[in-house]
């Protein structure tokens, strides 16, 4: 099924692709032009706008991508060491957990080491997207396990490029434990579920339960639909 044309989604995707390209180049020691406009134009598909009859909006959206990606690039010290770009981290819950054997997976936009030595994981958001504590905690655990260091702090920050706000994850163990408890409760509900409450939004296409448990789209709901698809 073709995804519906959505300028916000396209802009957000392009911003992330530009940032990934730039930070990957830095990680690999490549010299990259400071002018990111060609990247913005490459990753924001002009033909998609033409096909949707919205080509007049493409130049302004390119400007938005340049501005937002530029803010993300400027956020990271040029002397920083880039460690990970667009990397998935996983964590297996041990036998002491109520969901023993469950694998938690989260994708982090950027992990880098500050010139002062400490590590920071960063999640970039655009539009009206807000911090996702589940993602932050899962990635924090994964980063900590891979780059274990007891003498240096690990920072976890969501950077809202549109508003300029930053949301640090509280490193207090009680906060981390609370979020993990919520994650485990949802896992238990999923394991026991025969259906899953639907909430339609622009992320539905990426949902793992869209074709199975979803109460609107899932296989289980077919017999109950009034209109045959």
PDB file of C-alpha atoms in Angstrom:
ATOM      1  CA  UNK A   1       0.000   0.000   0.000  1.00  0.00           C
ATOM      2  CA  UNK A   2       1.452   3.339  -1.031  1.00  0.00           C
ATOM      3  CA  UNK A   3       1.939   5.757   1.837  1.00  0.00           C
ATOM      4  CA  UNK A   4      -0.226   8.861   1.721  1.00  0.00           C
ATOM      5  CA  UNK A   5       1.576  12.056   0.689  1.00  0.00           C
ATOM      6  CA  UNK A   6       2.459  13.858   3.905  1.00  0.00           C
ATOM      7  CA  UNK A   7       4.741  16.893   3.801  1.00  0.00           C
ATOM      8  CA  UNK A   8       5.566  16.718   7.501  1.00  0.00           C
ATOM      9  CA  UNK A   9       6.620  13.089   7.268  1.00  0.00           C
ATOM     10  CA  UNK A  10       8.701  13.763   4.147  1.00  0.00           C
ATOM     11  CA  UNK A  11      10.437  16.736   5.776  1.00  0.00           C
ATOM     12  CA  UNK A  12      11.164  14.789   8.938  1.00  0.00           C
ATOM     13  CA  UNK A  13      12.569  11.852   6.981  1.00  0.00           C
ATOM     14  CA  UNK A  14      14.770  14.162   4.903  1.00  0.00           C
ATOM     15  CA  UNK A  15      16.108  15.900   8.014  1.00  0.00           C
ATOM     16  CA  UNK A  16      17.088  12.579   9.560  1.00  0.00           C
ATOM     17  CA  UNK A  17      18.744  11.433   6.340  1.00  0.00           C
ATOM     18  CA  UNK A  18      20.780  14.634   6.068  1.00  0.00           C
ATOM     19  CA  UNK A  19      21.893  14.353   9.690  1.00  0.00           C
ATOM     20  CA  UNK A  20      22.784  10.678   9.271  1.00  0.00           C
ATOM     21  CA  UNK A  21      24.809  11.451   6.144  1.00  0.00           C
ATOM     22  CA  UNK A  22      26.742  14.288   7.780  1.00  0.00           C
ATOM     23  CA  UNK A  23      27.461  12.494  11.047  1.00  0.00           C
ATOM     24  CA  UNK A  24      28.409   9.264   9.260  1.00  0.00           C
ATOM     25  CA  UNK A  25      30.904  11.241   7.190  1.00  0.00           C
ATOM     26  CA  UNK A  26      32.365  12.759  10.360  1.00  0.00           C
ATOM     27  CA  UNK A  27      32.597   9.329  11.970  1.00  0.00           C
ATOM     28  CA  UNK A  28      34.423   7.955   8.942  1.00  0.00           C
ATOM     29  CA  UNK A  29      36.832  10.876   8.779  1.00  0.00           C
ATOM     30  CA  UNK A  30      35.487  12.215   5.494  1.00  0.00           C
ATOM     31  CA  UNK A  31      35.583  15.884   4.572  1.00  0.00           C
ATOM     32  CA  UNK A  32      32.091  17.130   3.830  1.00  0.00           C
ATOM     33  CA  UNK A  33      30.893  20.433   2.409  1.00  0.00           C
ATOM     34  CA  UNK A  34      29.267  22.757   4.943  1.00  0.00           C
ATOM     35  CA  UNK A  35      26.541  23.524   2.397  1.00  0.00           C
ATOM     36  CA  UNK A  36      23.870  20.923   3.101  1.00  0.00           C
ATOM     37  CA  UNK A  37      21.332  22.222   0.588  1.00  0.00           C
ATOM     38  CA  UNK A  38      22.301  19.627  -2.069  1.00  0.00           C
ATOM     39  CA  UNK A  39      21.705  16.926   0.529  1.00  0.00           C
ATOM     40  CA  UNK A  40      18.318  18.399   1.446  1.00  0.00           C
ATOM     41  CA  UNK A  41      17.314  18.438  -2.218  1.00  0.00           C
ATOM     42  CA  UNK A  42      18.533  14.864  -2.671  1.00  0.00           C
ATOM     43  CA  UNK A  43      16.673  13.459   0.322  1.00  0.00           C
ATOM     44  CA  UNK A  44      13.451  15.424  -0.170  1.00  0.00           C
ATOM     45  CA  UNK A  45      12.087  13.749  -3.327  1.00  0.00           C
ATOM     46  CA  UNK A  46      10.974  16.482  -5.716  1.00  0.00           C
ATOM     47  CA  UNK A  47       9.215  13.954  -7.968  1.00  0.00           C
ATOM     48  CA  UNK A  48       6.957  12.975  -5.051  1.00  0.00           C
ATOM     49  CA  UNK A  49       5.786  16.580  -4.734  1.00  0.00           C
ATOM     50  CA  UNK A  50       5.170  16.785  -8.480  1.00  0.00           C
ATOM     51  CA  UNK A  51       3.182  13.572  -8.436  1.00  0.00           C
ATOM     52  CA  UNK A  52       1.058  14.877  -5.550  1.00  0.00           C
ATOM     53  CA  UNK A  53       0.440  18.203  -7.279  1.00  0.00           C
ATOM     54  CA  UNK A  54       2.337  20.056  -4.575  1.00  0.00           C
ATOM     55  CA  UNK A  55       5.497  21.021  -6.432  1.00  0.00           C
ATOM     56  CA  UNK A  56       5.035  24.691  -5.480  1.00  0.00           C
ATOM     57  CA  UNK A  57       5.606  23.690  -1.841  1.00  0.00           C
ATOM     58  CA  UNK A  58       8.868  21.849  -2.486  1.00  0.00           C
ATOM     59  CA  UNK A  59      11.280  24.860  -2.344  1.00  0.00           C
ATOM     60  CA  UNK A  60       9.964  26.017   1.045  1.00  0.00           C
ATOM     61  CA  UNK A  61      10.153  22.477   2.408  1.00  0.00           C
ATOM     62  CA  UNK A  62      13.757  22.230   1.214  1.00  0.00           C
ATOM     63  CA  UNK A  63      14.421  25.430   3.189  1.00  0.00           C
ATOM     64  CA  UNK A  64      12.852  23.840   6.267  1.00  0.00           C
ATOM     65  CA  UNK A  65      15.015  20.738   5.919  1.00  0.00           C
ATOM     66  CA  UNK A  66      18.156  22.870   5.586  1.00  0.00           C
ATOM     67  CA  UNK A  67      17.224  24.904   8.658  1.00  0.00           C
ATOM     68  CA  UNK A  68      16.297  21.958  10.874  1.00  0.00           C
ATOM     69  CA  UNK A  69      19.214  19.752   9.837  1.00  0.00           C
ATOM     70  CA  UNK A  70      21.545  22.709  10.279  1.00  0.00           C
ATOM     71  CA  UNK A  71      20.314  23.142  13.843  1.00  0.00           C
ATOM     72  CA  UNK A  72      21.010  19.474  14.557  1.00  0.00           C
ATOM     73  CA  UNK A  73      24.507  19.663  13.086  1.00  0.00           C
ATOM     74  CA  UNK A  74      25.303  22.813  15.069  1.00  0.00           C
ATOM     75  CA  UNK A  75      24.162  21.043  18.264  1.00  0.00           C
ATOM     76  CA  UNK A  76      27.177  18.689  18.157  1.00  0.00           C
ATOM     77  CA  UNK A  77      30.659  20.014  18.894  1.00  0.00           C
ATOM     78  CA  UNK A  78      32.915  19.643  15.862  1.00  0.00           C
ATOM     79  CA  UNK A  79      35.590  18.200  18.147  1.00  0.00           C
ATOM     80  CA  UNK A  80      33.269  15.438  19.326  1.00  0.00           C
ATOM     81  CA  UNK A  81      33.936  11.819  18.387  1.00  0.00           C
ATOM     82  CA  UNK A  82      31.009  10.271  16.546  1.00  0.00           C
ATOM     83  CA  UNK A  83      30.452   6.720  17.795  1.00  0.00           C
ATOM     84  CA  UNK A  84      27.111   5.586  16.358  1.00  0.00           C
ATOM     85  CA  UNK A  85      24.715   6.886  13.717  1.00  0.00           C
ATOM     86  CA  UNK A  86      21.191   5.500  13.215  1.00  0.00           C
ATOM     87  CA  UNK A  87      22.028   2.398  15.233  1.00  0.00           C
ATOM     88  CA  UNK A  88      19.685  -0.101  16.862  1.00  0.00           C
ATOM     89  CA  UNK A  89      20.493  -1.247  20.373  1.00  0.00           C
ATOM     90  CA  UNK A  90      18.945  -4.311  21.963  1.00  0.00           C
ATOM     91  CA  UNK A  91      18.631  -5.492  25.546  1.00  0.00           C
ATOM     92  CA  UNK A  92      17.446  -8.888  26.760  1.00  0.00           C
ATOM     93  CA  UNK A  93      15.449  -8.967  29.991  1.00  0.00           C
ATOM     94  CA  UNK A  94      16.986 -11.484  32.390  1.00  0.00           C
ATOM     95  CA  UNK A  95      15.364 -14.118  34.601  1.00  0.00           C
ATOM     96  CA  UNK A  96      14.716 -11.566  37.329  1.00  0.00           C
ATOM     97  CA  UNK A  97      12.245  -9.763  35.089  1.00  0.00           C
ATOM     98  CA  UNK A  98       8.532 -10.532  34.731  1.00  0.00           C
ATOM     99  CA  UNK A  99       9.158 -10.632  30.968  1.00  0.00           C
ATOM    100  CA  UNK A 100      12.303 -12.768  31.058  1.00  0.00           C
ATOM    101  CA  UNK A 101      13.566 -13.484  27.560  1.00  0.00           C
ATOM    102  CA  UNK A 102      11.949 -10.423  26.017  1.00  0.00           C
ATOM    103  CA  UNK A 103      14.234  -8.423  23.759  1.00  0.00           C
ATOM    104  CA  UNK A 104      13.895  -4.659  23.910  1.00  0.00           C
ATOM    105  CA  UNK A 105      15.068  -2.875  20.777  1.00  0.00           C
ATOM    106  CA  UNK A 106      15.444   0.842  20.242  1.00  0.00           C
ATOM    107  CA  UNK A 107      17.023   2.892  17.504  1.00  0.00           C
ATOM    108  CA  UNK A 108      19.128   5.903  18.422  1.00  0.00           C
ATOM    109  CA  UNK A 109      19.905   8.723  16.001  1.00  0.00           C
ATOM    110  CA  UNK A 110      23.332   9.603  17.338  1.00  0.00           C
ATOM    111  CA  UNK A 111      25.833   8.591  20.000  1.00  0.00           C
ATOM    112  CA  UNK A 112      28.969  10.657  20.455  1.00  0.00           C
ATOM    113  CA  UNK A 113      31.743  11.305  22.913  1.00  0.00           C
ATOM    114  CA  UNK A 114      32.163  14.893  24.046  1.00  0.00           C
ATOM    115  CA  UNK A 115      35.685  16.398  24.047  1.00  0.00           C
ATOM    116  CA  UNK A 116      35.439  16.248  27.858  1.00  0.00           C
ATOM    117  CA  UNK A 117      35.103  12.451  27.666  1.00  0.00           C
ATOM    118  CA  UNK A 118      31.489  11.725  28.537  1.00  0.00           C
ATOM    119  CA  UNK A 119      29.046  10.071  26.121  1.00  0.00           C
ATOM    120  CA  UNK A 120      25.704  11.427  24.960  1.00  0.00           C
ATOM    121  CA  UNK A 121      22.935   9.731  23.008  1.00  0.00           C
ATOM    122  CA  UNK A 122      20.716  12.083  21.039  1.00  0.00           C
ATOM    123  CA  UNK A 123      17.321  11.626  19.463  1.00  0.00           C
ATOM    124  CA  UNK A 124      16.302  14.302  16.965  1.00  0.00           C
ATOM    125  CA  UNK A 125      12.608  15.213  16.596  1.00  0.00           C
ATOM    126  CA  UNK A 126      10.882  17.463  14.079  1.00  0.00           C
ATOM    127  CA  UNK A 127       7.393  18.880  13.734  1.00  0.00           C
ATOM    128  CA  UNK A 128       5.322  18.304  16.867  1.00  0.00           C
ATOM    129  CA  UNK A 129       6.978  15.005  17.843  1.00  0.00           C
ATOM    130  CA  UNK A 130       7.723  14.763  21.549  1.00  0.00           C
ATOM    131  CA  UNK A 131      10.253  12.673  23.512  1.00  0.00           C
ATOM    132  CA  UNK A 132       9.563   8.961  23.711  1.00  0.00           C
ATOM    133  CA  UNK A 133      10.703   7.806  27.195  1.00  0.00           C
ATOM    134  CA  UNK A 134      10.441   4.137  26.168  1.00  0.00           C
ATOM    135  CA  UNK A 135      12.875   4.682  23.311  1.00  0.00           C
ATOM    136  CA  UNK A 136      15.178   6.791  25.472  1.00  0.00           C
ATOM    137  CA  UNK A 137      15.386   4.207  28.238  1.00  0.00           C
ATOM    138  CA  UNK A 138      15.848   1.210  25.941  1.00  0.00           C
ATOM    139  CA  UNK A 139      18.581   2.999  24.013  1.00  0.00           C
ATOM    140  CA  UNK A 140      20.175   4.259  27.201  1.00  0.00           C
ATOM    141  CA  UNK A 141      20.464   0.696  28.499  1.00  0.00           C
ATOM    142  CA  UNK A 142      21.863  -0.488  25.150  1.00  0.00           C
ATOM    143  CA  UNK A 143      24.409   2.314  24.923  1.00  0.00           C
ATOM    144  CA  UNK A 144      25.459   1.762  28.539  1.00  0.00           C
ATOM    145  CA  UNK A 145      25.971  -1.947  27.912  1.00  0.00           C
ATOM    146  CA  UNK A 146      28.073  -1.316  24.808  1.00  0.00           C
ATOM    147  CA  UNK A 147      30.069   1.625  26.144  1.00  0.00           C
ATOM    148  CA  UNK A 148      30.180   0.655  29.793  1.00  0.00           C
ATOM    149  CA  UNK A 149      31.997   3.251  31.834  1.00  0.00           C
ATOM    150  CA  UNK A 150      31.592   3.869  35.541  1.00  0.00           C
ATOM    151  CA  UNK A 151      33.751   6.978  35.710  1.00  0.00           C
ATOM    152  CA  UNK A 152      31.956   9.026  33.043  1.00  0.00           C
ATOM    153  CA  UNK A 153      28.282  10.003  32.897  1.00  0.00           C
ATOM    154  CA  UNK A 154      25.981   9.010  30.064  1.00  0.00           C
ATOM    155  CA  UNK A 155      23.566  11.683  28.874  1.00  0.00           C
ATOM    156  CA  UNK A 156      20.344  10.954  26.989  1.00  0.00           C
ATOM    157  CA  UNK A 157      18.761  13.930  25.244  1.00  0.00           C
ATOM    158  CA  UNK A 158      15.842  14.475  22.891  1.00  0.00           C
ATOM    159  CA  UNK A 159      16.417  17.549  20.739  1.00  0.00           C
ATOM    160  CA  UNK A 160      13.266  19.117  19.282  1.00  0.00           C
ATOM    161  CA  UNK A 161      14.697  20.808  16.207  1.00  0.00           C
ATOM    162  CA  UNK A 162      11.489  22.660  15.318  1.00  0.00           C
ATOM    163  CA  UNK A 163      11.033  24.364  18.685  1.00  0.00           C
ATOM    164  CA  UNK A 164      14.659  24.376  19.804  1.00  0.00           C
ATOM    165  CA  UNK A 165      13.736  22.662  23.078  1.00  0.00           C
ATOM    166  CA  UNK A 166      15.858  19.949  24.658  1.00  0.00           C
ATOM    167  CA  UNK A 167      14.543  17.194  26.906  1.00  0.00           C
ATOM    168  CA  UNK A 168      17.161  15.359  28.976  1.00  0.00           C
ATOM    169  CA  UNK A 169      16.235  11.976  30.399  1.00  0.00           C
ATOM    170  CA  UNK A 170      16.541  11.978  34.159  1.00  0.00           C
ATOM    171  CA  UNK A 171      19.340   9.570  35.034  1.00  0.00           C
ATOM    172  CA  UNK A 172      17.901   8.740  38.444  1.00  0.00           C
ATOM    173  CA  UNK A 173      17.487   4.982  38.811  1.00  0.00           C
ATOM    174  CA  UNK A 174      13.931   5.404  40.102  1.00  0.00           C
ATOM    175  CA  UNK A 175      12.950   7.120  36.846  1.00  0.00           C
ATOM    176  CA  UNK A 176      14.556   4.404  34.735  1.00  0.00           C
ATOM    177  CA  UNK A 177      12.902   1.696  36.834  1.00  0.00           C
ATOM    178  CA  UNK A 178       9.480   3.339  36.458  1.00  0.00           C
ATOM    179  CA  UNK A 179       9.746   3.456  32.665  1.00  0.00           C
ATOM    180  CA  UNK A 180      11.012  -0.125  32.495  1.00  0.00           C
ATOM    181  CA  UNK A 181       8.041  -1.225  34.591  1.00  0.00           C
ATOM    182  CA  UNK A 182       5.676   0.448  32.104  1.00  0.00           C
ATOM    183  CA  UNK A 183       7.449  -1.271  29.205  1.00  0.00           C
ATOM    184  CA  UNK A 184       7.171  -4.654  30.885  1.00  0.00           C
ATOM    185  CA  UNK A 185       3.463  -4.135  31.601  1.00  0.00           C
ATOM    186  CA  UNK A 186       2.832  -3.438  27.909  1.00  0.00           C
ATOM    187  CA  UNK A 187       4.833  -6.530  26.901  1.00  0.00           C
ATOM    188  CA  UNK A 188       2.700  -8.669  29.223  1.00  0.00           C
ATOM    189  CA  UNK A 189      -0.467  -7.177  27.678  1.00  0.00           C
ATOM    190  CA  UNK A 190       0.851  -7.937  24.189  1.00  0.00           C
ATOM    191  CA  UNK A 191       1.706 -11.517  25.112  1.00  0.00           C
ATOM    192  CA  UNK A 192      -1.808 -12.050  26.468  1.00  0.00           C
ATOM    193  CA  UNK A 193      -3.621 -10.052  23.795  1.00  0.00           C
ATOM    194  CA  UNK A 194      -6.172 -11.403  21.388  1.00  0.00           C
ATOM    195  CA  UNK A 195      -6.694  -7.917  20.028  1.00  0.00           C
ATOM    196  CA  UNK A 196      -4.959  -4.561  20.303  1.00  0.00           C
ATOM    197  CA  UNK A 197      -6.740  -1.197  20.655  1.00  0.00           C
ATOM    198  CA  UNK A 198      -6.202   0.808  17.485  1.00  0.00           C
ATOM    199  CA  UNK A 199      -5.268   4.457  17.307  1.00  0.00           C
ATOM    200  CA  UNK A 200      -4.927   5.671  13.745  1.00  0.00           C
ATOM    201  CA  UNK A 201      -2.142   8.143  13.037  1.00  0.00           C
ATOM    202  CA  UNK A 202       0.667   8.715  10.548  1.00  0.00           C
ATOM    203  CA  UNK A 203       2.773   6.011  12.227  1.00  0.00           C
ATOM    204  CA  UNK A 204       0.279   3.205  11.522  1.00  0.00           C
ATOM    205  CA  UNK A 205       2.255   2.031   8.510  1.00  0.00           C
ATOM    206  CA  UNK A 206       5.186   1.236  10.809  1.00  0.00           C
ATOM    207  CA  UNK A 207       3.214  -0.570  13.509  1.00  0.00           C
ATOM    208  CA  UNK A 208       4.185  -4.197  14.166  1.00  0.00           C
ATOM    209  CA  UNK A 209       0.552  -5.079  14.928  1.00  0.00           C
ATOM    210  CA  UNK A 210      -1.084  -3.416  11.921  1.00  0.00           C
ATOM    211  CA  UNK A 211      -1.753  -6.704  10.105  1.00  0.00           C
ATOM    212  CA  UNK A 212      -2.347  -8.952  13.102  1.00  0.00           C
ATOM    213  CA  UNK A 213      -3.763  -7.598  16.367  1.00  0.00           C
ATOM    214  CA  UNK A 214      -4.921  -4.163  15.229  1.00  0.00           C
ATOM    215  CA  UNK A 215      -8.641  -3.709  15.921  1.00  0.00           C
ATOM    216  CA  UNK A 216      -9.050  -1.754  12.673  1.00  0.00           C
ATOM    217  CA  UNK A 217      -6.658  -3.426  10.237  1.00  0.00           C
ATOM    218  CA  UNK A 218      -5.695  -6.738  11.820  1.00  0.00           C
ATOM    219  CA  UNK A 219      -6.680 -10.197  10.626  1.00  0.00           C
ATOM    220  CA  UNK A 220      -8.673 -10.909  13.784  1.00  0.00           C
ATOM    221  CA  UNK A 221     -11.088  -8.062  12.999  1.00  0.00           C
ATOM    222  CA  UNK A 222     -12.089  -9.255   9.489  1.00  0.00           C
ATOM    223  CA  UNK A 223     -15.200 -11.187  10.562  1.00  0.00           C
ATOM    224  CA  UNK A 224     -16.502  -8.156  12.465  1.00  0.00           C
ATOM    225  CA  UNK A 225     -16.206  -5.583   9.688  1.00  0.00           C
ATOM    226  CA  UNK A 226     -19.338  -4.137   8.127  1.00  0.00           C
ATOM    227  CA  UNK A 227     -17.618  -3.309   4.844  1.00  0.00           C
ATOM    228  CA  UNK A 228     -15.709  -5.970   2.982  1.00  0.00           C
ATOM    229  CA  UNK A 229     -12.296  -4.881   1.705  1.00  0.00           C
TER     230      UNK A 229
END
